[in-house]
Coordinates of C-alpha atoms and ligand atoms in Angstrom, one line a residue:
M1 CA -3.3 10.4 -37.9
V2 CA -5.4 8.8 -36.3
R3 CA -8.1 11.1 -34.8
R4 CA -8.3 12.1 -31.3
Q5 CA -11.9 12.3 -30.5
T6 CA -11.1 14.1 -26.9
S7 CA -8.4 16.4 -25.4
A8 CA -8.1 13.0 -22.8
F9 CA -6.1 10.9 -25.2
A10 CA -4.3 9.2 -22.5
E11 CA -7.7 7.8 -21.6
L12 CA -9.0 6.9 -24.6
K13 CA -9.5 3.4 -25.6
P14 CA -8.7 2.0 -29.3
S15 CA -12.7 1.7 -30.0
Q16 CA -13.0 5.5 -29.5
L17 CA -10.4 6.7 -32.4
E18 CA -11.5 7.2 -35.8
A19 CA -9.1 5.6 -38.4
T20 CA -7.9 8.1 -41.3
P21 CA -5.6 6.0 -44.5
G22 CA -2.4 5.2 -43.1
S23 CA -2.8 6.0 -39.6
G24 CA -2.8 2.8 -37.8
A25 CA 1.0 3.1 -37.1
S26 CA 0.5 6.0 -34.3
V27 CA -2.0 3.5 -32.3
L28 CA 1.1 0.6 -32.1
H29 CA 3.4 3.4 -31.1
D30 CA 0.9 5.0 -28.0
P31 CA 1.8 2.9 -25.2
A32 CA -1.7 4.1 -23.6
L33 CA -3.4 2.6 -26.7
N34 CA -1.4 -0.3 -28.0
K35 CA -2.7 -3.7 -27.5
S36 CA -0.2 -5.5 -30.0
T37 CA -1.6 -8.7 -31.6
A38 CA -4.1 -8.4 -29.2
F39 CA -5.8 -6.4 -31.5
T40 CA -8.9 -7.9 -33.3
D41 CA -9.7 -8.5 -36.9
E42 CA -12.3 -5.7 -36.6
E43 CA -10.1 -3.2 -35.0
R44 CA -7.5 -3.8 -37.2
T45 CA -9.5 -2.8 -39.9
A46 CA -11.2 -0.2 -38.3
L47 CA -7.7 1.8 -37.2
G48 CA -6.1 1.2 -40.0
L49 CA -3.4 -1.9 -38.4
D50 CA -3.9 -4.5 -41.6
G51 CA -0.8 -5.7 -42.7
L52 CA 0.9 -3.9 -39.6
L53 CA 0.9 -7.0 -37.0
P54 CA 1.3 -10.9 -37.6
V55 CA -2.3 -12.5 -38.7
S56 CA -2.6 -14.2 -34.9
V57 CA -4.6 -12.3 -32.7
E58 CA -3.3 -12.8 -29.2
N59 CA -5.2 -12.4 -25.7
I60 CA -3.2 -10.8 -23.0
D61 CA -2.6 -13.6 -21.3
R62 CA -0.4 -15.1 -24.1
Q63 CA 1.3 -12.1 -24.3
V64 CA 2.2 -12.0 -20.6
A65 CA 3.4 -15.7 -21.2
R66 CA 5.9 -14.2 -24.3
V67 CA 7.3 -11.2 -21.4
L68 CA 7.8 -14.0 -18.7
R69 CA 9.8 -15.9 -21.1
H70 CA 12.0 -13.0 -22.0
L71 CA 12.2 -11.9 -18.5
E72 CA 13.5 -15.5 -17.3
R73 CA 16.2 -14.8 -20.3
K74 CA 17.6 -12.1 -18.6
A75 CA 20.7 -12.1 -16.5
T76 CA 20.1 -9.7 -13.8
D77 CA 17.4 -7.5 -12.4
L78 CA 18.8 -4.6 -13.5
E79 CA 18.4 -6.3 -17.3
R80 CA 14.7 -7.0 -16.4
Y81 CA 14.3 -3.4 -15.0
I82 CA 15.3 -2.1 -18.2
Y83 CA 13.0 -4.6 -20.0
L84 CA 9.9 -3.8 -18.0
I85 CA 10.4 -0.1 -18.4
D86 CA 10.8 -0.5 -22.3
L87 CA 7.7 -2.6 -22.0
N88 CA 5.6 0.2 -20.5
D89 CA 7.2 2.1 -23.3
R90 CA 5.4 0.1 -25.8
N91 CA 2.4 -1.2 -24.0
Q92 CA 1.1 -0.1 -21.0
T93 CA -1.8 -2.3 -20.2
L94 CA 0.4 -5.3 -20.8
F95 CA 2.9 -3.9 -18.0
Y96 CA 1.1 -3.3 -15.6
K97 CA -1.1 -6.7 -16.1
V98 CA 2.5 -8.9 -15.9
V99 CA 3.6 -6.6 -12.6
M100 CA 0.3 -6.7 -10.9
S101 CA 0.2 -10.9 -11.8
D102 CA 3.2 -11.3 -9.6
P103 CA 3.8 -8.4 -7.0
V104 CA 6.2 -10.3 -4.9
R105 CA 8.6 -11.1 -7.8
F106 CA 8.3 -7.7 -9.7
I107 CA 8.2 -5.1 -6.8
P108 CA 12.2 -5.6 -5.9
I109 CA 12.5 -5.4 -9.9
L110 CA 10.4 -2.1 -10.5
Y111 CA 11.4 -0.8 -6.9
D112 CA 13.3 -1.3 -3.5
P113 CA 16.5 -2.7 -4.0
T114 CA 16.8 -2.7 -8.0
I115 CA 15.8 0.6 -8.4
A116 CA 18.7 2.0 -6.3
E117 CA 21.3 0.3 -9.1
A118 CA 18.8 1.8 -12.1
C119 CA 19.2 5.2 -10.3
T120 CA 23.0 4.9 -9.8
K121 CA 23.2 4.1 -13.6
F122 CA 20.5 5.9 -14.7
D123 CA 22.1 8.4 -17.6
E124 CA 24.1 5.3 -18.9
I125 CA 20.9 3.2 -19.1
F126 CA 18.5 6.1 -20.4
R127 CA 16.5 5.1 -23.6
R128 CA 13.4 7.6 -23.5
T129 CA 12.4 10.3 -21.4
H130 CA 9.7 9.8 -18.7
G131 CA 7.8 12.4 -16.7
M132 CA 9.2 15.8 -16.5
Y133 CA 12.4 17.5 -15.5
V134 CA 11.9 21.2 -14.4
S135 CA 15.2 22.7 -13.9
L136 CA 16.4 26.1 -12.5
R137 CA 16.9 27.1 -16.1
H138 CA 12.8 27.0 -16.4
K139 CA 13.0 30.1 -13.1
G140 CA 10.1 32.5 -14.0
R141 CA 8.5 30.5 -16.5
I142 CA 7.1 26.8 -14.6
R143 CA 3.8 27.2 -15.5
E144 CA 4.7 27.3 -19.2
V145 CA 6.8 24.4 -18.9
L146 CA 4.6 22.2 -16.8
R147 CA 1.6 22.8 -19.5
N148 CA 3.7 21.1 -21.9
W149 CA 2.6 17.9 -20.1
P150 CA 0.0 16.2 -22.5
V151 CA -2.5 15.1 -19.9
K152 CA -4.7 17.9 -18.0
D153 CA -6.2 15.9 -15.5
V154 CA -3.0 15.3 -13.3
R155 CA -4.0 14.1 -10.0
F156 CA -0.4 13.0 -8.1
I157 CA 3.1 14.7 -9.0
C158 CA 5.9 12.4 -7.4
V159 CA 8.8 15.2 -7.1
S160 CA 12.6 14.8 -6.0
T161 CA 15.6 17.0 -6.6
G162 CA 17.6 13.4 -6.3
G163 CA 19.1 15.2 -3.3
R164 CA 19.1 11.8 -1.1
I165 CA 18.1 9.3 -3.3
L166 CA 17.4 5.7 -0.6
G167 CA 20.9 5.7 1.2
L168 CA 22.8 6.7 -1.7
G169 CA 23.3 10.3 -1.5
D170 CA 22.7 12.8 -3.7
I171 CA 22.5 11.8 -7.1
G172 CA 20.7 14.7 -8.5
A173 CA 19.0 14.1 -12.1
N174 CA 19.8 10.3 -12.0
G175 CA 17.4 10.6 -9.2
M176 CA 14.4 10.2 -11.6
G177 CA 14.0 6.8 -11.4
I178 CA 12.7 7.0 -7.5
P179 CA 9.6 9.4 -9.0
I180 CA 9.3 7.0 -11.9
G181 CA 9.1 3.8 -9.8
K182 CA 7.0 5.3 -7.0
L183 CA 4.3 6.1 -9.1
Q184 CA 4.5 2.8 -11.0
L185 CA 3.5 1.4 -7.3
Y186 CA 0.7 3.9 -7.1
T187 CA -0.7 1.7 -10.0
A188 CA 0.7 -1.5 -9.0
C189 CA -0.2 -1.9 -5.6
A190 CA -2.9 -0.1 -5.7
S191 CA -4.8 0.3 -8.7
V192 CA -4.6 4.0 -9.3
P193 CA -5.2 4.6 -13.0
P194 CA -1.8 5.5 -14.3
Q195 CA -2.7 8.3 -16.6
C196 CA -3.4 10.5 -13.8
L197 CA 0.4 10.1 -12.7
L198 CA 2.9 12.4 -13.4
P199 CA 6.8 12.0 -12.2
I200 CA 8.9 15.2 -11.9
L201 CA 12.8 15.9 -11.3
I202 CA 13.6 19.2 -10.1
D203 CA 16.8 19.8 -11.3
I204 CA 18.5 22.3 -9.2
G205 CA 22.1 20.5 -9.6
T206 CA 23.9 18.3 -7.5
T207 CA 26.9 18.3 -5.2
N208 CA 27.8 15.0 -6.5
S209 CA 31.1 16.1 -7.9
A210 CA 31.9 12.5 -10.0
L211 CA 28.5 12.9 -11.3
R212 CA 29.0 16.7 -12.5
A213 CA 32.1 15.4 -14.4
D214 CA 30.5 12.1 -16.1
P215 CA 30.3 12.8 -19.6
F216 CA 27.2 10.7 -19.8
Y217 CA 25.1 13.1 -16.9
L218 CA 22.0 14.4 -18.1
G219 CA 21.3 16.8 -15.4
L220 CA 23.0 20.7 -14.5
R221 CA 26.3 20.6 -13.7
Q222 CA 26.3 22.8 -11.1
L223 CA 25.9 23.0 -7.5
P224 CA 22.8 23.5 -5.4
P225 CA 21.4 26.8 -4.9
P226 CA 21.4 28.3 -1.6
D227 CA 18.2 27.5 0.5
A228 CA 16.6 30.7 0.2
E229 CA 17.0 30.3 -3.7
L230 CA 15.6 27.1 -3.7
D231 CA 12.9 27.9 -1.7
E232 CA 12.0 30.6 -4.2
F233 CA 12.0 28.3 -7.0
V234 CA 9.7 25.8 -5.1
D235 CA 7.3 28.4 -4.2
E236 CA 6.9 29.1 -8.1
F237 CA 6.9 25.2 -9.0
V238 CA 3.9 24.6 -6.2
E239 CA 2.0 27.8 -7.2
A240 CA 2.6 26.5 -11.0
V241 CA 1.2 23.0 -9.9
Q242 CA -1.7 24.5 -8.1
E243 CA -2.7 26.7 -11.6
V244 CA -1.9 23.6 -14.2
F245 CA -3.2 21.1 -12.4
P246 CA -5.6 22.1 -9.8
D247 CA -6.6 18.5 -8.4
C248 CA -3.1 17.4 -7.7
C249 CA -1.5 16.0 -5.0
I250 CA 2.3 16.7 -4.7
H251 CA 3.9 13.5 -3.4
F252 CA 7.7 14.9 -2.1
E253 CA 10.2 11.9 -2.1
D254 CA 13.9 11.8 -1.4
W255 CA 15.1 15.4 -1.2
K256 CA 17.9 16.2 1.2
G257 CA 16.7 15.8 4.9
T258 CA 16.4 19.2 5.6
D259 CA 14.8 20.0 2.2
A260 CA 12.4 17.7 3.2
I261 CA 11.2 18.7 6.2
R262 CA 11.5 22.6 5.5
M263 CA 9.1 21.9 2.4
L264 CA 6.7 19.9 4.3
A265 CA 6.6 22.5 7.4
R266 CA 6.1 25.0 4.4
Y267 CA 3.2 23.3 2.4
R268 CA 1.5 20.8 4.3
D269 CA -1.3 23.5 5.4
K270 CA -1.3 25.3 2.4
V271 CA -1.9 22.6 -0.5
L272 CA -2.7 19.2 -0.7
C273 CA 0.6 17.4 -0.2
Y274 CA 2.7 15.0 1.6
N275 CA 6.3 13.9 2.1
D276 CA 6.4 9.9 1.9
D277 CA 10.2 9.9 3.4
I278 CA 8.6 11.6 6.9
Q279 CA 5.3 10.6 7.0
G280 CA 4.8 7.1 4.9
T281 CA 7.8 6.0 6.6
A282 CA 6.5 6.6 9.9
S283 CA 3.2 5.1 9.1
V284 CA 4.9 1.7 8.0
T285 CA 7.0 1.9 11.1
L286 CA 4.2 2.5 13.3
A287 CA 2.1 -0.3 11.8
G288 CA 5.0 -3.0 12.3
L289 CA 5.8 -1.3 15.8
E290 CA 2.1 -2.1 16.5
T291 CA 2.1 -5.6 15.0
A292 CA 5.1 -6.4 17.2
L293 CA 3.6 -5.0 20.5
Q294 CA 0.4 -7.2 19.3
I295 CA 2.9 -10.3 19.4
L296 CA 4.1 -9.1 22.8
N297 CA 1.4 -7.8 24.5
G298 CA 2.5 -4.2 24.6
K299 CA 1.4 -0.7 24.2
I300 CA 3.5 1.6 22.4
S301 CA 3.1 4.2 24.8
D302 CA 5.4 1.9 27.1
Q303 CA 8.2 1.7 25.0
R304 CA 11.3 3.1 24.8
I305 CA 12.9 3.9 21.2
L306 CA 16.0 4.6 20.2
F307 CA 16.9 5.6 16.2
L308 CA 20.2 5.4 14.7
G309 CA 19.6 8.2 11.9
A310 CA 18.0 11.8 13.2
G311 CA 17.3 12.9 9.4
S312 CA 14.2 13.4 7.6
A313 CA 12.9 9.3 8.1
G314 CA 14.2 9.4 12.1
I315 CA 12.4 12.4 13.1
G316 CA 9.5 11.9 10.9
I317 CA 9.2 8.6 12.6
A318 CA 9.4 9.9 15.9
N319 CA 6.7 12.4 15.8
L320 CA 4.3 10.0 14.4
L321 CA 5.0 8.1 17.6
V322 CA 5.1 10.6 19.9
S323 CA 1.2 11.0 18.3
A324 CA 0.4 7.6 18.7
M325 CA 1.5 7.6 22.2
V326 CA -0.4 11.0 23.4
K327 CA -3.4 8.9 21.8
E328 CA -2.8 6.2 24.6
G329 CA -2.7 9.1 27.0
L330 CA 0.8 10.6 27.6
S331 CA 1.5 14.2 27.5
I332 CA 3.8 15.1 24.3
A333 CA 6.6 15.7 26.9
E334 CA 6.2 12.6 28.4
A335 CA 5.9 10.9 24.7
R336 CA 9.2 12.6 23.8
K337 CA 11.3 11.3 26.8
R338 CA 10.4 7.9 25.5
I339 CA 12.5 8.7 22.2
S340 CA 16.1 9.3 21.7
L341 CA 17.9 9.7 18.7
F342 CA 21.7 9.2 17.6
D343 CA 23.1 10.3 14.3
I344 CA 26.5 10.8 12.7
H345 CA 27.8 12.9 15.4
G346 CA 26.7 10.6 18.5
L347 CA 23.8 11.3 20.8
L348 CA 21.0 14.2 20.4
E349 CA 21.4 15.7 23.6
P350 CA 21.3 19.4 24.6
G351 CA 24.9 20.1 24.3
R352 CA 24.5 19.3 20.8
R353 CA 25.1 22.9 18.7
D354 CA 24.3 21.4 15.5
L355 CA 20.5 20.5 16.0
S356 CA 17.7 21.7 14.0
P357 CA 14.4 22.8 15.9
S358 CA 12.9 19.5 14.9
Q359 CA 15.6 17.5 16.2
Q360 CA 15.9 19.9 19.8
V361 CA 12.8 18.4 21.3
Y362 CA 14.4 15.0 21.1
A363 CA 17.7 16.3 22.7
H364 CA 17.3 15.0 26.7
P365 CA 19.4 15.6 29.0
A366 CA 22.1 12.6 28.6
K367 CA 26.1 11.9 29.4
P368 CA 27.4 13.1 25.6
S369 CA 28.4 9.8 23.7
T370 CA 29.1 8.6 19.9
D371 CA 29.0 4.8 21.6
L372 CA 25.7 3.2 20.3
V373 CA 26.1 0.4 22.5
E374 CA 26.9 2.8 25.6
V375 CA 23.6 4.6 24.8
I376 CA 21.6 1.6 24.2
E377 CA 22.7 0.5 27.8
A378 CA 21.9 3.9 29.4
F379 CA 19.1 4.5 27.5
R380 CA 17.5 0.9 27.8
P381 CA 15.6 0.8 24.5
T382 CA 13.0 -1.6 23.7
A383 CA 13.3 -1.0 20.3
L384 CA 15.8 0.0 17.8
I385 CA 15.3 1.9 14.4
G386 CA 17.7 2.2 12.1
V387 CA 17.4 5.1 9.5
S388 CA 21.0 5.9 9.2
T389 CA 22.3 5.1 5.4
S390 CA 25.1 3.6 7.5
G391 CA 25.0 -0.4 6.4
G392 CA 26.1 -3.2 9.0
A393 CA 26.1 -0.4 12.0
F394 CA 23.9 -2.7 14.0
D395 CA 26.8 -4.8 14.7
Q396 CA 26.9 -7.9 17.0
T397 CA 27.7 -5.4 19.9
V398 CA 24.7 -3.7 19.3
V399 CA 22.4 -6.4 18.5
D400 CA 24.0 -8.3 21.9
A401 CA 22.8 -5.2 24.3
M402 CA 19.7 -5.2 22.7
S403 CA 18.9 -9.0 23.7
R404 CA 20.5 -8.6 27.2
L405 CA 18.0 -5.6 27.9
N406 CA 14.8 -7.6 26.1
K407 CA 13.3 -10.9 26.1
R408 CA 12.3 -9.8 22.5
P409 CA 14.1 -6.9 21.1
I410 CA 12.3 -4.9 18.2
I411 CA 15.1 -4.4 15.5
F412 CA 13.9 -2.4 12.5
A413 CA 16.9 -1.9 9.8
L414 CA 15.2 0.4 7.4
S415 CA 18.1 2.0 5.4
N416 CA 18.0 1.3 1.5
P417 CA 19.0 -0.6 -0.4
T418 CA 20.4 -4.1 0.7
E419 CA 23.9 -3.1 1.5
K420 CA 22.6 0.1 3.9
A421 CA 20.8 -2.0 6.3
E422 CA 21.9 -1.4 9.3
C423 CA 21.9 -5.5 9.7
T424 CA 20.6 -8.1 7.8
A425 CA 18.1 -10.5 8.7
E426 CA 20.2 -13.5 9.4
E427 CA 22.7 -11.4 11.7
A428 CA 19.5 -10.2 13.5
Y429 CA 18.2 -13.7 14.1
R430 CA 21.4 -15.4 14.7
W431 CA 22.7 -12.6 17.4
S432 CA 19.9 -12.4 19.0
K433 CA 19.5 -16.2 18.9
G434 CA 16.1 -16.0 17.1
R435 CA 14.6 -13.4 19.8
A436 CA 14.4 -10.6 17.3
L437 CA 11.2 -8.9 16.0
Y438 CA 13.0 -7.8 13.1
A439 CA 12.2 -5.9 9.7
A440 CA 14.4 -4.1 7.2
G441 CA 13.6 -1.6 4.3
V442 CA 14.2 -4.4 1.7
Q443 CA 12.5 -7.8 1.7
F444 CA 14.9 -10.2 3.2
P445 CA 14.6 -13.9 2.7
D446 CA 13.3 -16.2 5.5
V447 CA 16.3 -17.4 7.7
T448 CA 16.6 -21.0 9.3
I449 CA 18.3 -21.6 12.2
D450 CA 18.8 -24.9 14.3
G451 CA 15.7 -25.6 12.2
E452 CA 13.6 -22.8 13.1
T453 CA 12.7 -20.3 10.4
F454 CA 12.0 -16.6 10.9
H455 CA 10.0 -14.3 8.6
P456 CA 11.7 -10.7 8.1
G457 CA 9.4 -8.1 7.6
Q458 CA 9.7 -5.3 4.5
A459 CA 9.1 -2.3 6.8
N460 CA 8.9 0.0 3.2
N461 CA 6.7 2.7 2.7
F462 CA 5.2 1.1 0.0
Y463 CA 2.7 -0.5 2.2
I464 CA 1.5 3.2 2.7
F465 CA 2.0 5.6 -0.2
P466 CA 0.0 3.6 -2.7
A467 CA -2.8 3.5 -0.5
V468 CA -2.9 7.0 1.0
G469 CA -2.7 7.6 -3.0
L470 CA -6.0 5.5 -4.0
A471 CA -7.7 7.1 -0.8
A472 CA -7.1 10.4 -2.1
Y473 CA -7.6 9.6 -5.9
A474 CA -11.4 8.9 -4.7
A475 CA -12.0 11.3 -1.8
R476 CA -10.3 14.3 -3.1
P477 CA -9.1 15.5 0.1
T478 CA -8.2 19.3 0.4
R479 CA -5.3 18.2 2.7
I480 CA -3.5 15.2 3.6
N481 CA -2.5 15.3 7.7
D482 CA -0.9 13.2 10.2
E483 CA -3.9 11.3 11.2
V484 CA -3.9 10.1 8.1
F485 CA -1.0 7.9 8.3
I486 CA -2.1 6.9 11.8
V487 CA -5.5 5.6 10.3
A488 CA -3.1 4.0 7.3
A489 CA -0.7 2.5 10.1
R490 CA -3.5 1.1 12.3
A491 CA -5.4 -0.3 8.8
L492 CA -2.1 -2.0 7.6
A493 CA -1.2 -3.3 11.1
D494 CA -5.2 -4.8 11.3
Q495 CA -4.7 -7.0 8.4
V496 CA -1.6 -9.2 9.8
T497 CA -3.7 -12.4 10.9
P498 CA -3.4 -13.9 14.2
A499 CA -1.8 -17.0 12.0
Q500 CA 1.0 -14.7 10.5
R501 CA 1.8 -13.0 13.9
A502 CA 2.2 -16.2 15.5
L503 CA 5.2 -16.6 13.1
G504 CA 6.4 -13.1 14.0
R505 CA 5.3 -11.7 10.7
L506 CA 5.1 -8.1 11.3
Y507 CA 3.3 -7.1 7.9
P508 CA 0.7 -8.5 5.5
S509 CA 1.9 -11.0 2.7
Q510 CA 2.9 -9.2 -0.3
A511 CA 1.2 -11.7 -2.4
D512 CA -2.1 -10.1 -1.2
I513 CA -0.5 -6.2 -1.8
Q514 CA -3.3 -5.0 -4.0
S515 CA -6.4 -5.9 -1.6
V516 CA -4.3 -4.8 1.3
E517 CA -3.9 -1.5 0.0
V518 CA -7.3 -1.3 -1.2
S519 CA -8.4 -2.0 2.4
T520 CA -6.0 0.2 3.8
A521 CA -7.3 3.2 1.2
V522 CA -11.2 2.3 2.5
K523 CA -10.2 3.2 6.1
V524 CA -8.1 6.3 5.0
A525 CA -10.7 7.5 3.1
E526 CA -13.5 6.8 5.6
Y527 CA -11.4 8.6 7.8
M528 CA -10.9 11.4 4.9
F529 CA -15.0 11.4 4.8
D530 CA -15.5 11.8 8.7
S531 CA -12.8 14.4 9.4
G532 CA -14.4 16.6 6.8
L533 CA -11.2 16.5 4.4
A534 CA -12.9 15.1 1.3
T535 CA -14.8 17.0 -1.0
A536 CA -16.1 13.9 -3.3
P537 CA -19.7 13.3 -2.3
R538 CA -19.7 10.7 0.6
P539 CA -21.2 7.4 -1.2
N540 CA -23.0 4.5 0.7
D541 CA -20.5 2.1 0.6
I542 CA -17.0 3.0 0.6
R543 CA -15.2 -0.1 -0.4
S544 CA -17.4 -0.6 -3.2
W545 CA -17.3 2.9 -4.4
I546 CA -13.6 2.9 -4.0
E547 CA -13.3 -0.8 -6.0
G548 CA -15.2 0.9 -9.0
Q549 CA -12.5 3.1 -9.4
L550 CA -9.5 0.9 -9.9
Y551 CA -7.5 0.6 -12.7
K552 CA -8.0 -2.7 -14.2
P553 CA -5.1 -3.9 -16.8
H554 CA -7.1 -5.5 -19.0
Y555 CA -7.8 -4.2 -22.9
Ligands
NAI1 N1 12.2 1.7 4.6 C1 12.0 3.2 3.8 O1 10.4 2.9 4.0 C2 12.3 4.4 4.3 C3 13.9 3.9 4.7 N2 14.3 5.1 4.5 C4 16.0 5.3 4.5 O2 16.5 5.7 5.7 C5 17.6 6.1 5.6 C6 17.7 7.9 6.0 O3 16.9 8.4 5.3 P1 16.7 9.8 5.8 O4 16.1 10.1 7.4 O5 15.4 11.1 4.6 O6 17.9 10.6 5.3 P2 18.5 11.9 6.0 O7 20.0 11.9 5.4 O8 17.7 13.3 6.2 O9 19.2 11.6 7.5 C7 20.2 10.5 7.5 C8 20.9 10.5 9.0 O10 21.4 9.6 9.5 C9 22.7 10.2 10.1 N3 23.6 9.1 9.6 C10 24.4 9.0 8.5 N4 25.6 8.4 8.7 C11 25.3 7.9 10.2 C12 26.1 6.7 11.1 N5 27.1 6.2 10.3 N6 25.6 6.6 12.1 C13 25.1 7.2 12.7 N7 23.9 8.1 11.9 C14 24.5 8.5 11.0 C15 22.8 11.3 9.7 O11 23.3 12.0 10.6 C16 21.4 11.8 9.9 O12 20.7 11.9 10.7 C17 17.8 6.0 3.6 O13 18.7 5.2 3.7 C18 17.0 5.9 3.3 O14 16.8 4.6 2.4 C19 13.9 6.5 4.1 C20 12.8 6.5 3.9 C21 11.9 5.2 4.3
PYR2 C1 11.7 3.7 0.5 C2 12.4 5.2 0.5 O1 11.3 6.1 0.2 C3 13.9 5.4 1.0 O2 14.3 4.3 1.1 O3 13.9 6.4 0.8
MG3 MG1 12.0 7.6 -0.2

């Protein structure tokens, strides 16, 4: 075996290893160490690799070119996804070099929307295990289980139960694709070092009876436990994380909506954690609204905002918008009156008996209605935000109603993946006669109508969570509060240039995603220092200090 000179194996470079006879193959099979054909002649001799590789010594650019050629020959994005995950298992540096070389091309393959198909077929395309599965069977010994992870300095865990994956509903253990993909974006978009990232699927069973009956399904074949039992289990998980990985931030992702809201309320003041669907989504939505309002010369506190969907994303966005309006001088009560929500059972109003406390505060006196157009006409929203999982719910009557009421209606169709979007970019622009300021959870292509081209935005939390992750990686805050997400939203909106706004673009270019996320992280880290959340010593120059900590995909 190749001798490890330190316990932090994942952080080693090949030059720090000592070879013993016959040991080179283990380096080639370790994705964190493998350089494959890029091992130099000296390294090959030193590591016992002579004869194990073809004679050519290649640089990483030649390796990237070969990967791109392989990818071109794949017929579908799912095949490209499988290939890239496999590449990550062989050579992590090359994987990140490829995906970071062209984020516009690779984000939709590693993440939304391809990841939706990858999750749906997770059990079928399963090859090699990634991250950890903490199941109900581990109750009472979660600490011991977490200690099986080979890296000790874990800084971020992205954890899901699979209870609400994108707009796909409960897909149980198949949801593991999401923690894996989200953490890959920490690195691909914000250069957070990959070795400190740990995806976890908490396997509590699934309500999805088709999956429970599927012979390939890999998770527990049982119904999830009652809330009290789940909470006890998650308490044990969170305590175990504090003990085994004391510097770790827990990123909650894609839990069933009610679980998501309950868990965030339970842990936000006790441990370093955040919920991306609640807080990250709210931040990217606020950023898009702020850009739209710069285009319209408006203020957030003057808007009336209607949501289709009142789950974890809807309530999370509503709450952050209230905070933003309060900053502009409204009282909390005044701000809440500017927001209304409509869910699967219709308008949220005081007569509803099924509302949670977090929904009740938005149940304003109004005529009960299950007709979205009727509610639009009564509430007269300036912005309509879809977080309903209901593809096509913004039909022409809805967009017409918004367009009758507003010179430039703001329409965000945030549900994922593509087929769950409440309306497509093409529909929004065509039905509004090119007047809509539109964004969606996925990136729709530009739309040309009568010779005029429109540029839809992608209001997806990946503009936010990698930046918050990078700021937390560097500044080591004790907590992540809502203000972090307001600061991140403002930093993101500020990076949309006047020229981009003139074209109706609501977000910065994804081609620049790495520098955009670093700039957002700088602002967030500054806030963490200013507010006393940070525990790292404050550097003189926060930007160059953060830039010095970025992961770089080279050998
Ligand atoms: N673009 C982005 O960055 C993000 C998008 N999302 C998307 O938002 C959607 C919702 O996510 P969560 O709020 O976490 O889910 P959730 O399950 O907590 O809430 C869904 C809400 O939609 C409502 N709903 C369902 N069907 C409806 C219908 N036909 N008409 C009206 N309302 C309906 C439900 O009553 C519930 O209030 C998902 O599709 C998810 O992909 C979520 C987070 C981030
Ligand atoms: C983007 C995301 O987090 C979601 O759709 O759940
Ligand atoms: Mg999510």
